[in-house]
Short mmCIF file of C-alpha atoms in Angstrom, two decimals:
data_model
loop_
_atom_site.label_atom_id
_atom_site.label_comp_id
_atom_site.label_asym_id
_atom_site.label_seq_id
_atom_site.Cartn_x
_atom_site.Cartn_y
_atom_site.Cartn_z
CA MET A 1 -17.13 32.60 6.55
CA PRO A 2 -20.10 33.57 4.45
CA ILE A 3 -23.41 31.59 4.24
CA ARG A 4 -24.21 29.36 0.68
CA PRO A 5 -28.12 29.73 -0.15
CA GLU A 6 -26.86 25.47 -1.24
CA ASN A 7 -26.76 23.33 1.68
CA HIS A 8 -25.62 19.79 2.22
CA ALA A 9 -27.34 17.15 3.83
CA PRO A 10 -30.96 17.88 4.01
CA GLY A 11 -32.86 17.72 6.91
CA ASP A 12 -31.91 17.47 10.50
CA TYR A 13 -31.50 13.24 10.64
CA LEU A 14 -28.47 13.94 13.05
CA ALA A 15 -29.77 16.22 15.27
CA GLU A 16 -31.81 14.97 18.55
CA PRO A 17 -33.48 16.29 21.99
CA LEU A 18 -32.59 17.28 25.03
CA ASP A 19 -33.36 14.28 26.54
CA ALA A 20 -31.06 12.18 24.68
CA PHE A 21 -27.96 13.03 26.95
CA LEU A 22 -30.59 14.93 30.10
CA GLY A 23 -31.79 12.62 32.61
CA ALA A 24 -35.30 12.94 33.50
CA ASP A 25 -34.97 15.07 37.01
CA GLU A 26 -32.83 17.55 35.18
CA LEU A 27 -35.30 18.55 32.52
CA ALA A 28 -37.63 19.28 35.49
CA ALA A 29 -35.41 21.39 36.89
CA LEU A 30 -35.00 23.23 33.39
CA GLU A 31 -38.47 23.54 33.18
CA LEU A 32 -38.89 24.49 37.06
CA VAL A 33 -36.21 27.16 36.48
CA ARG A 34 -38.04 28.24 33.06
CA ALA A 35 -41.94 28.60 34.68
CA LYS A 36 -40.63 30.04 37.98
CA LEU A 37 -37.81 32.68 36.79
CA GLY A 38 -38.37 32.95 33.09
CA VAL A 39 -34.68 31.97 31.87
CA ASP A 40 -34.11 29.34 29.75
CA ALA A 41 -30.84 27.63 30.55
CA THR A 42 -30.51 25.55 27.06
CA ARG A 43 -30.11 29.54 25.88
CA THR A 44 -27.28 29.76 27.28
CA TYR A 45 -22.87 29.02 26.65
CA GLN A 46 -22.62 27.88 30.42
CA PHE A 47 -24.97 24.73 29.60
CA TRP A 48 -23.56 24.16 26.49
CA GLU A 49 -19.92 24.10 27.92
CA SER A 50 -20.70 21.56 30.98
CA SER A 51 -23.06 19.31 28.89
CA VAL A 52 -20.13 19.06 25.89
CA ALA A 53 -17.63 18.53 28.96
CA ARG A 54 -19.89 15.73 30.44
CA LEU A 55 -20.61 13.99 26.88
CA LEU A 56 -16.96 14.33 26.66
CA ASP A 57 -16.14 12.83 30.18
CA GLY A 58 -13.84 15.91 30.62
CA ARG A 59 -13.18 18.37 32.80
CA LEU A 60 -14.64 21.89 32.55
CA THR A 61 -11.97 24.48 32.61
CA SER A 62 -12.09 27.61 35.37
CA HIS A 63 -13.15 30.91 33.55
CA LYS A 64 -10.01 32.71 32.47
CA CYS A 65 -8.49 29.47 30.92
CA PRO A 66 -8.08 29.50 27.23
CA TRP A 67 -10.13 26.69 26.18
CA ASP A 68 -13.12 25.77 27.94
CA VAL A 69 -13.22 21.41 28.01
CA GLU A 70 -9.76 19.20 28.83
CA LEU A 71 -10.07 15.64 27.86
CA PRO A 72 -7.41 13.06 28.78
CA TYR A 73 -6.09 11.01 25.50
CA GLY A 74 -3.34 8.80 27.18
CA THR A 75 -0.18 11.65 27.65
CA HIS A 76 -1.90 14.30 25.92
CA ARG A 77 -4.86 16.35 27.28
CA ILE A 78 -7.25 17.60 24.10
CA ARG A 79 -8.26 21.12 24.37
CA VAL A 80 -12.05 22.19 23.36
CA GLU A 81 -13.37 25.22 22.39
CA VAL A 82 -17.07 25.20 22.92
CA LYS A 83 -19.46 27.52 20.55
CA TYR A 84 -23.10 27.73 21.22
CA ALA A 85 -25.72 29.34 18.67
CA GLN A 86 -29.38 29.72 18.84
CA GLU A 87 -31.87 29.08 15.86
CA SER A 88 -32.74 32.80 14.45
CA TRP A 89 -34.06 33.89 11.22
CA CYS A 90 -32.24 36.33 9.22
CA ARG A 91 -32.89 38.03 6.16
CA PHE A 92 -30.37 37.63 3.26
CA ARG A 93 -30.99 39.02 -1.10
CA ALA A 94 -32.22 35.13 -1.66
CA GLY A 95 -35.07 36.35 1.12
CA GLU A 96 -35.46 34.86 5.07
CA ARG A 97 -33.20 31.70 6.29
CA ALA A 98 -33.10 29.67 9.85
CA VAL A 99 -29.31 30.24 11.13
CA PHE A 100 -26.91 29.45 13.63
CA LYS A 101 -24.68 32.05 13.97
CA PHE A 102 -21.15 31.33 16.09
CA ALA A 103 -19.12 34.37 16.97
CA ALA A 104 -15.29 34.01 16.62
CA PRO A 105 -14.58 30.25 16.53
CA LYS A 106 -11.09 30.76 17.07
CA GLY A 107 -11.47 33.67 19.71
CA ALA A 108 -11.17 37.71 19.86
CA GLN A 109 -7.78 38.78 20.19
CA PRO A 110 -5.34 39.14 18.65
CA SER A 111 -3.72 35.70 18.86
CA GLU A 112 -5.94 32.67 18.01
CA LYS A 113 -6.91 30.25 20.75
CA PRO A 114 -4.78 27.46 21.26
CA ALA A 115 -7.91 24.51 21.38
CA GLU A 116 -7.38 21.69 19.40
CA VAL A 117 -11.13 20.97 18.69
CA ILE A 118 -14.05 23.38 18.53
CA VAL A 119 -17.51 21.71 19.44
CA LEU A 120 -20.60 23.51 17.59
CA MET A 121 -23.69 23.53 19.46
CA GLY A 122 -27.07 24.51 18.05
CA ILE A 123 -30.26 24.74 19.36
CA ASP A 124 -33.14 25.02 17.07
CA ALA A 125 -36.60 26.49 17.61
CA ASN A 126 -37.83 22.29 18.29
CA ALA A 127 -35.29 22.58 21.21
CA ASN A 128 -33.59 19.63 19.15
CA ALA A 129 -29.51 19.87 20.09
CA HIS A 130 -27.48 20.25 16.96
CA ALA A 131 -23.92 19.31 16.89
CA TRP A 132 -20.04 19.72 15.47
CA ALA A 133 -16.70 18.60 15.95
CA VAL A 134 -14.16 20.61 13.98
CA PRO A 135 -10.50 20.23 14.02
CA SER A 136 -9.11 23.68 14.81
CA HIS A 137 -6.83 24.16 11.69
CA VAL A 138 -10.04 23.46 9.40
CA ILE A 139 -11.58 26.43 10.66
CA ARG A 140 -10.22 30.16 9.55
CA ARG A 141 -9.89 33.21 11.48
CA CYS A 142 -13.01 34.89 10.99
CA PRO A 143 -15.75 36.98 12.94
CA SER A 144 -18.46 34.34 12.76
CA ILE A 145 -19.62 31.11 11.17
CA THR A 146 -22.95 31.00 10.13
CA LEU A 147 -24.92 27.85 9.09
CA THR A 148 -28.62 27.42 7.56
CA SER A 149 -30.07 25.29 10.36
CA PRO A 150 -30.63 21.70 8.96
CA ARG A 151 -34.10 21.64 9.64
CA PHE A 152 -34.48 23.52 6.40
CA ARG A 153 -31.73 22.40 4.10
CA THR A 154 -32.60 21.15 0.50
CA GLY A 155 -29.92 20.72 -1.63
CA THR A 156 -26.06 19.92 -1.61
CA SER A 157 -23.51 22.94 -1.02
CA ARG A 158 -20.43 23.69 -2.97
CA SER A 159 -18.75 24.35 0.15
CA ARG A 160 -18.07 21.36 2.67
CA GLY A 161 -15.82 22.36 4.99
CA VAL A 162 -17.46 22.95 8.52
CA ASP A 163 -20.18 20.64 7.42
CA LEU A 164 -18.39 17.30 6.98
CA TYR A 165 -18.19 17.26 10.75
CA ARG A 166 -21.30 17.56 11.80
CA CYS A 167 -22.83 14.19 14.12
CA PRO A 168 -25.29 13.37 16.99
CA PRO A 169 -24.47 15.57 20.45
CA THR A 170 -24.06 11.91 21.69
CA GLN A 171 -21.77 10.77 19.75
CA LEU A 172 -19.41 13.69 20.21
CA LEU A 173 -16.54 11.93 21.89
CA PRO A 174 -15.16 9.75 18.60
CA GLU A 175 -16.18 12.44 16.52
CA VAL A 176 -13.81 14.92 18.75
CA LEU A 177 -11.03 11.99 18.83
CA ARG A 178 -11.09 11.87 15.47
CA ALA A 179 -10.79 15.56 14.98
CA TYR A 180 -7.96 15.30 17.18
CA ARG A 181 -5.99 12.60 15.46
CA GLU A 182 -7.03 14.60 12.15
CA ARG A 183 -5.20 17.81 13.43
CA LEU A 184 -2.30 15.87 13.39
CA THR A 185 -1.86 15.31 10.21
CA PRO A 186 -0.14 18.30 9.23
CA HIS A 187 2.26 18.04 11.74
CA HIS A 188 3.44 14.36 10.60
CA ALA A 189 3.35 15.92 6.64
CA GLU A 190 6.04 18.06 7.91
CA THR A 191 7.60 15.63 10.24
CA ARG A 192 7.60 13.55 6.61
CA ALA A 193 9.50 16.22 4.71
CA ARG A 194 12.29 16.95 6.58
CA THR A 195 12.75 13.36 7.05
CA ARG A 196 12.59 13.45 3.86
CA ARG A 197 14.45 16.44 3.09
CA ALA A 198 17.71 15.07 5.44
CA ALA A 199 17.65 11.69 3.13
CA ALA A 200 17.92 13.88 0.42
CA GLU A 201 21.02 15.83 1.72
CA ALA A 202 22.54 12.47 2.64
CA ALA A 203 22.14 10.85 -0.84
CA GLY A 204 23.55 14.22 -2.19
CA GLN A 205 20.85 15.31 -3.83
CA LEU A 206 20.18 18.80 -2.75
CA THR A 207 23.13 21.10 -3.96
CA LEU A 208 25.13 22.00 -0.67
CA GLU A 209 27.14 25.24 -0.71
CA GLN A 210 29.88 26.38 1.80
CA ARG A 211 27.14 29.10 2.40
CA PRO A 212 23.44 28.64 3.39
CA MET A 213 21.10 28.14 0.52
CA SER A 214 18.03 29.93 0.57
CA ARG A 215 14.72 29.74 0.72
CA PHE A 216 11.16 30.12 -0.91
CA GLU A 217 8.25 30.40 1.94
CA TYR A 218 4.79 31.31 1.63
CA ARG A 219 2.36 31.46 4.03
CA ASP A 220 -1.35 31.80 3.58
CA ALA A 221 -4.02 33.56 5.69
CA SER A 222 -4.80 30.60 8.08
CA GLY A 223 -1.61 29.49 8.74
CA ASP A 224 -0.70 26.50 6.28
CA LYS A 225 3.21 27.10 4.55
CA LEU A 226 4.91 25.99 1.32
CA VAL A 227 8.51 25.43 1.15
CA ALA A 228 10.62 25.53 -1.58
CA LEU A 229 14.72 24.60 -1.84
CA PRO A 230 16.98 24.60 -4.98
CA ALA A 231 17.90 20.70 -5.10
CA LYS A 232 19.95 18.82 -7.60
CA ASP A 233 18.60 19.19 -10.73
CA GLY A 234 15.05 20.36 -9.80
CA ILE A 235 13.25 22.07 -6.54
CA LEU A 236 12.57 20.34 -3.24
CA ILE A 237 8.60 21.55 -2.37
CA GLU A 238 7.95 20.90 1.63
CA ALA A 239 4.02 21.59 2.68
CA GLU A 240 2.43 21.03 6.05
CA CYS A 241 -1.21 21.34 4.72
CA ALA A 242 -2.47 22.51 1.15
CA PRO A 243 -1.78 26.22 1.07
CA PHE A 244 -4.58 28.16 -0.80
CA ILE A 245 -3.01 31.15 -2.93
CA PRO A 246 -5.36 34.21 -4.18
CA LEU A 247 -4.85 35.27 -7.60
CA ASP A 248 -3.17 38.46 -6.14
CA ARG A 249 -0.25 36.46 -5.26
CA ILE A 250 0.20 34.22 -7.74
CA GLU A 251 2.41 36.19 -9.07
CA GLU A 252 5.00 35.54 -6.29
CA VAL A 253 4.59 32.44 -5.29
CA ILE A 254 5.80 32.08 -9.31
CA ALA A 255 8.56 34.66 -8.48
CA GLY A 256 9.65 32.31 -5.86
CA LEU A 257 9.67 29.32 -7.78
CA ARG A 258 11.57 30.94 -10.57
CA ASP A 259 14.03 32.25 -7.97
CA MET A 260 15.00 28.31 -6.44
CA ALA A 261 15.13 27.23 -10.07
CA ARG A 262 17.60 29.48 -10.93
CA GLN A 263 20.11 28.56 -7.97
CA ALA A 264 19.39 24.50 -8.56
CA GLY A 265 20.96 25.54 -11.99
CA GLY A 266 23.98 26.66 -10.33
CA GLN A 267 22.56 31.02 -10.84
CA PRO A 268 22.60 33.31 -8.24
CA ALA A 269 19.81 34.27 -6.94
CA ALA A 270 17.66 36.61 -8.60
CA ARG A 271 17.62 39.95 -7.65
CA CYS A 272 15.60 42.83 -8.91
CA GLU A 273 16.59 46.15 -9.80
CA ASN A 274 13.31 47.58 -8.53
CA ALA A 275 13.73 49.60 -4.88
CA ASN A 276 10.10 49.32 -4.01
CA CYS A 277 10.79 45.32 -4.86
CA ALA A 278 9.44 43.00 -2.01
CA GLY A 279 11.05 40.21 -2.79
CA SER A 280 12.09 38.33 -6.47
CA CYS A 281 10.01 39.19 -9.71
CA PRO A 282 9.01 37.03 -12.71
CA GLY A 283 11.55 39.51 -15.14
CA CYS A 284 14.39 37.98 -12.92
CA TYR A 285 14.24 35.07 -13.66
CA VAL A 286 16.53 33.13 -16.74
CA GLU A 287 16.15 29.52 -17.34
CA PRO A 288 18.73 27.03 -16.10
CA ALA A 289 20.44 24.85 -19.20
CA ARG A 290 18.97 21.65 -19.34
CA THR A 291 20.83 18.42 -17.54
CA ALA A 292 21.25 15.08 -18.21
CA ARG A 293 18.00 12.92 -17.61
CA ARG A 294 18.76 10.73 -14.33
CA ARG A 295 18.22 7.01 -14.72
CA LEU A 296 16.65 4.80 -11.97
CA ASN A 297 18.69 1.69 -11.28
CA GLU A 298 16.60 -1.75 -10.76
CA LEU A 299 16.00 -1.33 -6.70
CA GLU A 300 14.17 2.03 -7.21
CA HIS A 301 11.52 1.33 -9.91
CA ASP A 302 11.12 -2.23 -8.55
CA ARG A 303 9.70 0.27 -5.43
CA ALA A 304 8.14 2.42 -8.12
CA TRP A 305 6.55 -0.57 -9.37
CA HIS A 306 4.67 -2.15 -6.51
CA ALA A 307 4.15 1.35 -5.05
CA ILE A 308 1.55 2.12 -8.44
CA GLU A 309 0.11 -1.75 -8.23
CA GLY A 310 -0.74 -1.32 -5.01
CA LEU A 311 -3.00 1.25 -5.97
CA ASP A 312 -5.19 -1.38 -7.90
CA TRP A 313 -5.28 0.36 -10.89
CA GLU A 314 -8.65 -0.52 -12.80
CA THR A 315 -7.66 0.83 -16.28
CA ALA A 316 -4.19 0.50 -17.10
CA ASP A 317 -1.64 -2.11 -15.61
CA PRO A 318 1.44 -0.51 -13.15
CA ASP A 319 4.25 -0.32 -16.01
CA THR A 320 1.98 1.36 -18.66
CA VAL A 321 1.24 3.94 -15.59
CA LEU A 322 5.22 3.91 -14.45
CA ASN A 323 6.69 4.47 -17.89
CA ALA A 324 4.32 7.35 -19.24
CA VAL A 325 5.17 9.23 -15.28
CA LEU A 326 8.71 8.80 -15.92
CA ARG A 327 8.35 9.87 -19.56
CA ALA A 328 6.65 13.05 -18.04
CA LEU A 329 8.79 13.59 -15.33
CA ARG A 330 11.60 13.02 -18.06
CA ILE A 331 13.27 10.01 -16.09
CA ASP A 332 14.67 6.87 -17.55
CA PRO A 333 14.33 3.10 -16.12
CA PRO A 334 16.94 1.14 -15.73
CA VAL A 335 18.45 -1.17 -18.63
CA VAL A 336 16.81 -4.04 -17.00
CA ALA A 337 13.72 -3.21 -16.54
CA ALA A 338 12.94 -1.33 -19.82
CA VAL A 339 13.43 -4.81 -21.71
CA GLU A 340 12.23 -6.81 -19.43
CA GLY A 341 9.10 -5.06 -17.39
CA ALA A 342 8.87 -4.86 -13.68
CA GLY A 343 6.09 -6.92 -13.81
CA ALA A 344 7.62 -9.76 -15.68
#
């Protein structure tokens, strides 16, 4: 993950000194070890794994466990991976800058670590601790994450990926719980998509045939998936979490959607004469014939109107917004609603 010259949240106001979560006797013991043995325990990953386990009131796992801390949460066990880095100076094109560099946040093995929350702990030259509690799905698989030390931040970054989850170390427990709940969002979205698809099938909105209907799937580098299926008069899209589509794969996604549109229009799946083609290509697409416009019934129109009303529009009334959306989707309102309006 590349470093940005611009940085967000200037200052180190979320950093805390060690005495915020260590007792006087513990600080004295650290100083004694430093003076007698020349070892700074606060610059070791074992110290921060144990400190995070205590801050979370969790359990430190064994050395062979693929995650570092387990936190009881109802009937679940939240798996937490702890990554530590100390402030160091690195040279970039724009000059030298103090950074925290966290190595292999999702593990260096072929398979990713199964942790649900990743806690990043950094200590700067002033012995102040910095913390981030990040849902695991936010961080992509990468060799390292480099963050500019908050002590030297001066502006606002273009990327808000990781630093949105920065917090004081003593507030790690509520932030880890929040990150865990946020991680469940893609799972809940997939469940809703499956439920919606089942309801569409039950309502006859999907084109069901004797043979299984083909489907198009796209998955980005972080595992986020987009699925397209042919439906009656359109395409049904299922997405767990907004996937990233690089420029060199846009044509692939477009070709897949076009193939689903072919099948939605009753045509066979696209086939390419090129033996080296890995799948559908845009040249195989034939636009299906337009079908009759769909008309909402009164119950559907009323539900849509109240859903828009609940969004608290400031510049337009619900009738105007709903009619514009229906026109864009080529859907007609019911005859009564078209005359009287749902808000009457």
